[in-house]
mmCIF file of C-alpha atoms in Angstrom:
data_model
loop_
_atom_site.group_PDB
_atom_site.id
_atom_site.type_symbol
_atom_site.label_atom_id
_atom_site.label_comp_id
_atom_site.label_asym_id
_atom_site.label_seq_id
_atom_site.Cartn_x
_atom_site.Cartn_y
_atom_site.Cartn_z
ATOM 1 C CA UNK A 1 0.000 0.000 0.000
ATOM 2 C CA UNK A 2 2.778 2.437 0.942
ATOM 3 C CA UNK A 3 4.555 1.724 -2.336
ATOM 4 C CA UNK A 4 1.421 2.654 -4.237
ATOM 5 C CA UNK A 5 1.544 6.117 -2.692
ATOM 6 C CA UNK A 6 4.828 6.685 -4.557
ATOM 7 C CA UNK A 7 2.975 6.332 -7.857
ATOM 8 C CA UNK A 8 2.518 10.118 -7.911
ATOM 9 C CA UNK A 9 6.270 10.523 -8.334
ATOM 10 C CA UNK A 10 7.454 9.801 -11.858
ATOM 11 C CA UNK A 11 11.019 11.021 -11.257
ATOM 12 C CA UNK A 12 12.776 10.497 -7.922
ATOM 13 C CA UNK A 13 16.456 11.381 -7.474
ATOM 14 C CA UNK A 14 18.639 10.405 -4.506
ATOM 15 C CA UNK A 15 22.089 11.883 -3.927
ATOM 16 C CA UNK A 16 24.994 10.688 -1.774
ATOM 17 C CA UNK A 17 27.721 8.100 -1.379
ATOM 18 C CA UNK A 18 27.928 4.335 -1.366
ATOM 19 C CA UNK A 19 26.497 2.800 1.787
ATOM 20 C CA UNK A 20 23.753 5.266 2.711
ATOM 21 C CA UNK A 21 22.705 6.054 -0.846
ATOM 22 C CA UNK A 22 22.759 2.372 -1.759
ATOM 23 C CA UNK A 23 20.399 1.636 1.119
ATOM 24 C CA UNK A 24 17.972 4.345 0.005
ATOM 25 C CA UNK A 25 18.095 3.192 -3.621
ATOM 26 C CA UNK A 26 17.531 -0.452 -2.709
ATOM 27 C CA UNK A 27 14.584 0.607 -0.514
ATOM 28 C CA UNK A 28 12.990 2.424 -3.458
ATOM 29 C CA UNK A 29 14.088 0.016 -6.193
ATOM 30 C CA UNK A 30 10.430 -0.860 -6.850
ATOM 31 C CA UNK A 31 10.261 2.484 -8.699
ATOM 32 C CA UNK A 32 12.406 0.949 -11.450
ATOM 33 C CA UNK A 33 13.590 3.462 -14.031
ATOM 34 C CA UNK A 34 11.681 6.244 -12.275
ATOM 35 C CA UNK A 35 14.487 6.231 -9.679
ATOM 36 C CA UNK A 36 17.914 7.814 -10.210
ATOM 37 C CA UNK A 37 20.984 7.841 -8.000
ATOM 38 C CA UNK A 38 23.667 10.537 -8.266
ATOM 39 C CA UNK A 39 26.821 9.143 -6.688
ATOM 40 C CA UNK A 40 29.874 10.796 -5.138
ATOM 41 C CA UNK A 41 33.142 10.020 -6.947
ATOM 42 C CA UNK A 42 35.813 11.501 -4.655
ATOM 43 C CA UNK A 43 36.799 8.499 -2.492
ATOM 44 C CA UNK A 44 40.565 8.041 -2.234
ATOM 45 C CA UNK A 45 40.854 5.065 0.105
ATOM 46 C CA UNK A 46 41.218 1.293 -0.189
ATOM 47 C CA UNK A 47 40.934 -0.471 -3.533
ATOM 48 C CA UNK A 48 39.359 2.629 -5.096
ATOM 49 C CA UNK A 49 42.238 4.841 -3.971
ATOM 50 C CA UNK A 50 44.833 2.450 -5.379
ATOM 51 C CA UNK A 51 43.061 2.415 -8.742
ATOM 52 C CA UNK A 52 42.865 6.195 -8.749
ATOM 53 C CA UNK A 53 46.574 6.518 -8.039
ATOM 54 C CA UNK A 54 47.512 4.211 -10.905
ATOM 55 C CA UNK A 55 44.871 5.145 -13.491
ATOM 56 C CA UNK A 56 43.811 8.747 -12.755
ATOM 57 C CA UNK A 57 40.154 7.695 -12.852
ATOM 58 C CA UNK A 58 37.015 8.588 -10.937
ATOM 59 C CA UNK A 59 36.372 6.792 -7.651
ATOM 60 C CA UNK A 60 34.482 3.600 -8.440
ATOM 61 C CA UNK A 61 33.858 2.323 -4.902
ATOM 62 C CA UNK A 62 30.610 4.150 -4.110
ATOM 63 C CA UNK A 63 29.179 3.383 -7.549
ATOM 64 C CA UNK A 64 30.074 -0.288 -7.109
ATOM 65 C CA UNK A 65 28.425 -0.283 -3.669
ATOM 66 C CA UNK A 66 25.198 1.144 -5.078
ATOM 67 C CA UNK A 67 25.190 -1.336 -7.951
ATOM 68 C CA UNK A 68 25.746 -4.194 -5.510
ATOM 69 C CA UNK A 69 22.888 -3.116 -3.242
ATOM 70 C CA UNK A 70 20.565 -2.794 -6.236
ATOM 71 C CA UNK A 71 21.498 -6.154 -7.753
ATOM 72 C CA UNK A 72 19.090 -9.079 -7.514
ATOM 73 C CA UNK A 73 20.496 -11.441 -4.886
ATOM 74 C CA UNK A 74 21.701 -14.053 -4.625
ATOM 75 C CA UNK A 75 23.242 -14.283 -8.085
ATOM 76 C CA UNK A 76 26.635 -15.173 -9.494
ATOM 77 C CA UNK A 77 26.924 -11.653 -10.912
ATOM 78 C CA UNK A 78 26.315 -9.931 -7.571
ATOM 79 C CA UNK A 79 28.704 -12.301 -5.749
ATOM 80 C CA UNK A 80 31.452 -11.689 -8.297
ATOM 81 C CA UNK A 81 30.890 -7.945 -8.174
ATOM 82 C CA UNK A 82 31.487 -7.884 -4.398
ATOM 83 C CA UNK A 83 34.370 -10.383 -4.361
ATOM 84 C CA UNK A 84 37.468 -9.029 -2.596
ATOM 85 C CA UNK A 85 40.869 -10.643 -3.173
ATOM 86 C CA UNK A 86 42.690 -12.054 -0.148
ATOM 87 C CA UNK A 87 46.123 -12.951 -1.379
ATOM 88 C CA UNK A 88 49.809 -12.218 -0.948
ATOM 89 C CA UNK A 89 50.218 -10.320 -4.204
ATOM 90 C CA UNK A 90 49.262 -6.911 -5.596
ATOM 91 C CA UNK A 91 45.630 -8.019 -5.975
ATOM 92 C CA UNK A 92 45.261 -8.268 -2.198
ATOM 93 C CA UNK A 93 42.475 -6.018 -0.938
ATOM 94 C CA UNK A 94 41.195 -5.147 -4.399
ATOM 95 C CA UNK A 95 37.484 -5.488 -5.045
ATOM 96 C CA UNK A 96 36.653 -7.334 -8.258
ATOM 97 C CA UNK A 97 33.761 -4.968 -8.994
ATOM 98 C CA UNK A 98 36.114 -1.994 -8.854
ATOM 99 C CA UNK A 99 38.532 -3.732 -11.223
ATOM 100 C CA UNK A 100 35.739 -4.595 -13.666
ATOM 101 C CA UNK A 101 34.460 -1.005 -13.708
ATOM 102 C CA UNK A 102 37.989 0.359 -14.131
ATOM 103 C CA UNK A 103 38.645 -2.047 -17.015
ATOM 104 C CA UNK A 104 35.355 -1.183 -18.713
ATOM 105 C CA UNK A 105 36.147 2.501 -18.247
ATOM 106 C CA UNK A 106 39.292 2.042 -20.313
ATOM 107 C CA UNK A 107 37.317 0.243 -23.024
ATOM 108 C CA UNK A 108 34.422 2.736 -23.129
ATOM 109 C CA UNK A 109 34.250 6.337 -24.265
ATOM 110 C CA UNK A 110 32.592 7.454 -21.032
ATOM 111 C CA UNK A 111 32.531 6.094 -17.456
ATOM 112 C CA UNK A 112 28.729 6.186 -17.661
ATOM 113 C CA UNK A 113 28.868 3.584 -20.428
ATOM 114 C CA UNK A 114 30.753 1.243 -18.075
ATOM 115 C CA UNK A 115 28.084 1.728 -15.394
ATOM 116 C CA UNK A 116 25.287 1.026 -17.859
ATOM 117 C CA UNK A 117 26.965 -2.179 -19.029
ATOM 118 C CA UNK A 118 27.074 -3.435 -15.436
ATOM 119 C CA UNK A 119 23.469 -2.335 -14.858
ATOM 120 C CA UNK A 120 22.484 -4.494 -17.811
ATOM 121 C CA UNK A 121 24.523 -7.444 -16.555
ATOM 122 C CA UNK A 122 22.982 -7.256 -13.071
ATOM 123 C CA UNK A 123 19.476 -6.457 -14.418
ATOM 124 C CA UNK A 124 19.212 -3.127 -12.588
ATOM 125 C CA UNK A 125 16.511 -0.726 -13.770
ATOM 126 C CA UNK A 126 17.448 2.166 -11.469
ATOM 127 C CA UNK A 127 19.599 4.750 -13.228
ATOM 128 C CA UNK A 128 22.996 5.549 -11.689
ATOM 129 C CA UNK A 129 25.039 8.595 -12.617
ATOM 130 C CA UNK A 130 28.445 9.576 -11.260
ATOM 131 C CA UNK A 131 28.392 13.165 -9.990
ATOM 132 C CA UNK A 132 31.129 13.817 -12.558
ATOM 133 C CA UNK A 133 32.920 11.723 -15.151
ATOM 134 C CA UNK A 134 36.169 13.571 -14.460
ATOM 135 C CA UNK A 135 38.558 12.750 -11.579
ATOM 136 C CA UNK A 136 38.478 15.163 -8.653
ATOM 137 C CA UNK A 137 39.295 15.171 -4.942
ATOM 138 C CA UNK A 138 37.695 16.644 -1.851
ATOM 139 C CA UNK A 139 39.468 19.669 -0.377
ATOM 140 C CA UNK A 140 38.797 21.119 3.086
ATOM 141 C CA UNK A 141 40.023 24.247 4.855
ATOM 142 C CA UNK A 142 40.550 24.136 8.624
ATOM 143 C CA UNK A 143 40.300 27.019 11.098
ATOM 144 C CA UNK A 144 43.995 27.851 10.736
ATOM 145 C CA UNK A 145 43.673 28.197 6.964
ATOM 146 C CA UNK A 146 45.488 24.947 6.197
ATOM 147 C CA UNK A 147 44.249 22.791 3.318
ATOM 148 C CA UNK A 148 43.317 19.156 3.843
ATOM 149 C CA UNK A 149 43.305 17.122 0.619
ATOM 150 C CA UNK A 150 41.358 13.891 0.110
ATOM 151 C CA UNK A 151 38.354 12.141 1.643
ATOM 152 C CA UNK A 152 40.354 9.991 4.042
ATOM 153 C CA UNK A 153 42.228 13.023 5.306
ATOM 154 C CA UNK A 154 39.027 15.073 5.710
ATOM 155 C CA UNK A 155 37.423 12.308 7.769
ATOM 156 C CA UNK A 156 40.548 12.245 9.951
ATOM 157 C CA UNK A 157 40.533 15.985 10.724
ATOM 158 C CA UNK A 158 40.703 16.855 14.425
ATOM 159 C CA UNK A 159 38.297 19.781 14.019
ATOM 160 C CA UNK A 160 35.417 20.385 11.647
ATOM 161 C CA UNK A 161 36.373 22.188 8.418
ATOM 162 C CA UNK A 162 35.325 25.791 7.905
ATOM 163 C CA UNK A 163 35.004 25.416 4.133
ATOM 164 C CA UNK A 164 35.107 22.706 1.479
ATOM 165 C CA UNK A 165 35.653 22.497 -2.251
ATOM 166 C CA UNK A 166 36.688 20.149 -5.045
ATOM 167 C CA UNK A 167 40.171 20.049 -6.554
ATOM 168 C CA UNK A 168 40.148 20.358 -9.463
ATOM 169 C CA UNK A 169 36.668 21.741 -10.033
ATOM 170 C CA UNK A 170 35.076 19.540 -12.696
ATOM 171 C CA UNK A 171 31.887 19.494 -14.726
ATOM 172 C CA UNK A 172 28.872 17.592 -13.464
ATOM 173 C CA UNK A 173 27.568 14.686 -15.522
ATOM 174 C CA UNK A 174 24.996 16.082 -17.961
ATOM 175 C CA UNK A 175 22.549 13.239 -17.314
ATOM 176 C CA UNK A 176 22.664 13.970 -13.585
ATOM 177 C CA UNK A 177 21.779 17.616 -14.181
ATOM 178 C CA UNK A 178 18.946 16.595 -16.509
ATOM 179 C CA UNK A 179 17.562 14.165 -13.908
ATOM 180 C CA UNK A 180 17.462 16.915 -11.270
ATOM 181 C CA UNK A 181 15.784 19.315 -13.686
ATOM 182 C CA UNK A 182 12.774 16.999 -14.066
ATOM 183 C CA UNK A 183 12.764 15.500 -10.563
ATOM 184 C CA UNK A 184 9.599 15.637 -8.473
ATOM 185 C CA UNK A 185 11.309 14.353 -5.324
ATOM 186 C CA UNK A 186 14.978 14.794 -4.378
ATOM 187 C CA UNK A 187 16.432 12.821 -1.466
ATOM 188 C CA UNK A 188 19.654 13.875 0.255
ATOM 189 C CA UNK A 189 20.759 10.471 1.502
ATOM 190 C CA UNK A 190 22.302 9.401 4.803
ATOM 191 C CA UNK A 191 25.959 8.415 4.963
ATOM 192 C CA UNK A 192 29.227 10.218 5.570
ATOM 193 C CA UNK A 193 28.023 13.801 5.542
ATOM 194 C CA UNK A 194 31.246 15.593 4.621
ATOM 195 C CA UNK A 195 32.674 12.948 2.313
ATOM 196 C CA UNK A 196 29.589 11.408 0.651
ATOM 197 C CA UNK A 197 26.823 14.002 0.524
ATOM 198 C CA UNK A 198 28.888 17.173 0.288
ATOM 199 C CA UNK A 199 30.956 16.301 -2.840
ATOM 200 C CA UNK A 200 27.975 16.224 -5.265
ATOM 201 C CA UNK A 201 26.528 19.408 -3.727
ATOM 202 C CA UNK A 202 29.891 21.148 -4.197
ATOM 203 C CA UNK A 203 29.419 20.923 -7.966
ATOM 204 C CA UNK A 204 27.771 24.248 -8.899
ATOM 205 C CA UNK A 205 25.668 22.731 -11.713
ATOM 206 C CA UNK A 206 24.141 20.121 -9.398
ATOM 207 C CA UNK A 207 23.565 22.584 -6.560
ATOM 208 C CA UNK A 208 21.939 25.077 -8.946
ATOM 209 C CA UNK A 209 19.723 22.372 -10.450
ATOM 210 C CA UNK A 210 18.435 21.486 -6.962
ATOM 211 C CA UNK A 211 18.002 25.151 -6.048
ATOM 212 C CA UNK A 212 15.723 25.864 -8.985
ATOM 213 C CA UNK A 213 14.030 22.476 -9.191
ATOM 214 C CA UNK A 214 10.307 22.256 -8.501
ATOM 215 C CA UNK A 215 10.906 19.005 -6.615
ATOM 216 C CA UNK A 216 10.334 18.458 -2.923
ATOM 217 C CA UNK A 217 13.648 17.967 -1.112
ATOM 218 C CA UNK A 218 13.968 15.538 1.810
ATOM 219 C CA UNK A 219 17.102 15.216 3.958
ATOM 220 C CA UNK A 220 17.582 11.827 5.670
ATOM 221 C CA UNK A 221 19.850 11.971 8.708
ATOM 222 C CA UNK A 222 22.113 9.177 9.943
ATOM 223 C CA UNK A 223 20.908 6.785 12.623
ATOM 224 C CA UNK A 224 23.714 7.868 14.965
ATOM 225 C CA UNK A 225 26.656 10.306 14.951
ATOM 226 C CA UNK A 226 29.535 9.410 12.654
ATOM 227 C CA UNK A 227 32.834 8.190 14.064
ATOM 228 C CA UNK A 228 34.646 11.107 12.412
ATOM 229 C CA UNK A 229 34.805 14.870 12.592
ATOM 230 C CA UNK A 230 31.371 14.999 10.940
ATOM 231 C CA UNK A 231 29.970 13.413 14.098
ATOM 232 C CA UNK A 232 30.441 16.765 15.829
ATOM 233 C CA UNK A 233 27.986 18.461 13.480
ATOM 234 C CA UNK A 234 24.502 19.017 14.844
ATOM 235 C CA UNK A 235 21.484 18.406 12.622
ATOM 236 C CA UNK A 236 21.045 22.173 12.335
ATOM 237 C CA UNK A 237 24.669 22.589 11.264
ATOM 238 C CA UNK A 238 24.321 19.913 8.563
ATOM 239 C CA UNK A 239 21.166 21.511 7.217
ATOM 240 C CA UNK A 240 22.908 24.898 7.155
ATOM 241 C CA UNK A 241 25.813 23.413 5.167
ATOM 242 C CA UNK A 242 23.389 21.947 2.634
ATOM 243 C CA UNK A 243 21.306 25.086 2.280
ATOM 244 C CA UNK A 244 24.350 27.296 1.817
ATOM 245 C CA UNK A 245 24.904 25.310 -1.374
ATOM 246 C CA UNK A 246 21.366 24.607 -2.617
ATOM 247 C CA UNK A 247 19.548 27.662 -1.277
ATOM 248 C CA UNK A 248 18.060 28.792 2.027
ATOM 249 C CA UNK A 249 14.796 27.073 2.865
ATOM 250 C CA UNK A 250 15.245 24.601 0.021
ATOM 251 C CA UNK A 251 14.890 21.514 2.250
ATOM 252 C CA UNK A 252 11.207 20.709 2.697
ATOM 253 C CA UNK A 253 11.444 17.878 5.224
ATOM 254 C CA UNK A 254 14.014 16.190 7.462
ATOM 255 C CA UNK A 255 13.684 12.522 8.379
ATOM 256 C CA UNK A 256 15.422 11.292 11.559
ATOM 257 C CA UNK A 257 15.518 8.096 13.594
ATOM 258 C CA UNK A 258 13.606 8.191 16.879
ATOM 259 C CA UNK A 259 10.240 7.874 18.506
ATOM 260 C CA UNK A 260 7.372 9.093 16.274
ATOM 261 C CA UNK A 261 7.242 12.861 16.483
ATOM 262 C CA UNK A 262 6.994 15.918 14.225
ATOM 263 C CA UNK A 263 8.465 19.320 14.943
ATOM 264 C CA UNK A 264 8.114 21.694 12.010
ATOM 265 C CA UNK A 265 10.039 20.205 9.093
ATOM 266 C CA UNK A 266 11.634 17.487 11.250
ATOM 267 C CA UNK A 267 9.954 14.083 11.286
ATOM 268 C CA UNK A 268 11.137 11.329 13.619
ATOM 269 C CA UNK A 269 10.332 7.660 13.182
ATOM 270 C CA UNK A 270 11.971 4.320 14.143
ATOM 271 C CA UNK A 271 14.235 3.636 11.171
ATOM 272 C CA UNK A 272 16.945 1.244 12.396
ATOM 273 C CA UNK A 273 17.160 -2.234 10.903
ATOM 274 C CA UNK A 274 16.962 -4.704 13.825
ATOM 275 C CA UNK A 275 19.032 -7.258 11.908
ATOM 276 C CA UNK A 276 21.758 -5.026 10.431
ATOM 277 C CA UNK A 277 23.393 -2.670 12.879
ATOM 278 C CA UNK A 278 23.916 0.846 11.573
ATOM 279 C CA UNK A 279 21.590 0.379 8.577
ATOM 280 C CA UNK A 280 18.194 1.909 7.871
ATOM 281 C CA UNK A 281 15.375 -0.628 7.679
ATOM 282 C CA UNK A 282 14.149 -0.603 4.075
ATOM 283 C CA UNK A 283 10.433 -0.975 4.785
ATOM 284 C CA UNK A 284 10.523 1.488 7.681
ATOM 285 C CA UNK A 285 12.337 4.008 5.484
ATOM 286 C CA UNK A 286 9.723 3.749 2.719
ATOM 287 C CA UNK A 287 6.855 4.047 5.216
ATOM 288 C CA UNK A 288 8.442 7.045 6.916
ATOM 289 C CA UNK A 289 9.113 8.770 3.585
ATOM 290 C CA UNK A 290 5.471 8.333 2.621
ATOM 291 C CA UNK A 291 4.338 9.844 5.926
ATOM 292 C CA UNK A 292 6.884 12.652 5.667
ATOM 293 C CA UNK A 293 5.608 13.600 2.221
ATOM 294 C CA UNK A 294 2.017 13.923 3.459
ATOM 295 C CA UNK A 295 1.354 17.621 4.301
ATOM 296 C CA UNK A 296 0.747 18.425 7.963
ATOM 297 C CA UNK A 297 0.585 14.840 9.114
ATOM 298 C CA UNK A 298 2.398 13.284 12.038
ATOM 299 C CA UNK A 299 4.292 10.085 11.518
ATOM 300 C CA UNK A 300 2.100 7.348 12.951
#
């Protein structure tokens, strides 16, 4: 019944990084090709970071994570895509999905073509667009004026940054801009706030598209504070960061984990998955989104 209430939305766009965005996309996967994910591409750690250092490519890890969460399971394709090498050679620690995407990227004209080939292989209807098809890194400025370069380094900062940017500044993927232009609902997904949600919003074309979109904008907060400098940010501070980029008052609703309660734009509802610690429950998330999108109604 709750899924039927989403029938009014022909174009839904969710923005963020791998884990949190992947959870939102898999929760709404019943929308099929009416659902689009715009994925951060600035990760510089692990297998993704090693590939970036050797190939000067976009970060594939968050895209791979989203594809994996959207894939029909269990299947040989999904298992292969998440396989991680455990060996004594240079393959150790590499994720096979990352390697496949990197290889396809070298064979294709555009990174988006590589993503679409994997979507076809895994039978995924949801559209996935990288925030940009050009390599870039996250850059933060601390209170002393020092620059902190890279996602891993930003997450390891002792104090919250005072400003953030991308280095180099790159163009947003045209398909991502087009999806935002026609969106009826835009979801700012949970996840690492500074290193997953901020990178796409730091692209002026994406931020401007959200600012002038006619879509409703919903911000989904994390279940608990992050174990990084972003964990020091209050909900108000995170909303202020977002709205500095996409426009004051642009967020229409905020969805948080907690006992059912509504206070202005903030809706609280039990969202934690009882079986997977730290993850949003898919059904609870859909139900809460439906309630949040109903004008002047408390979450029941």
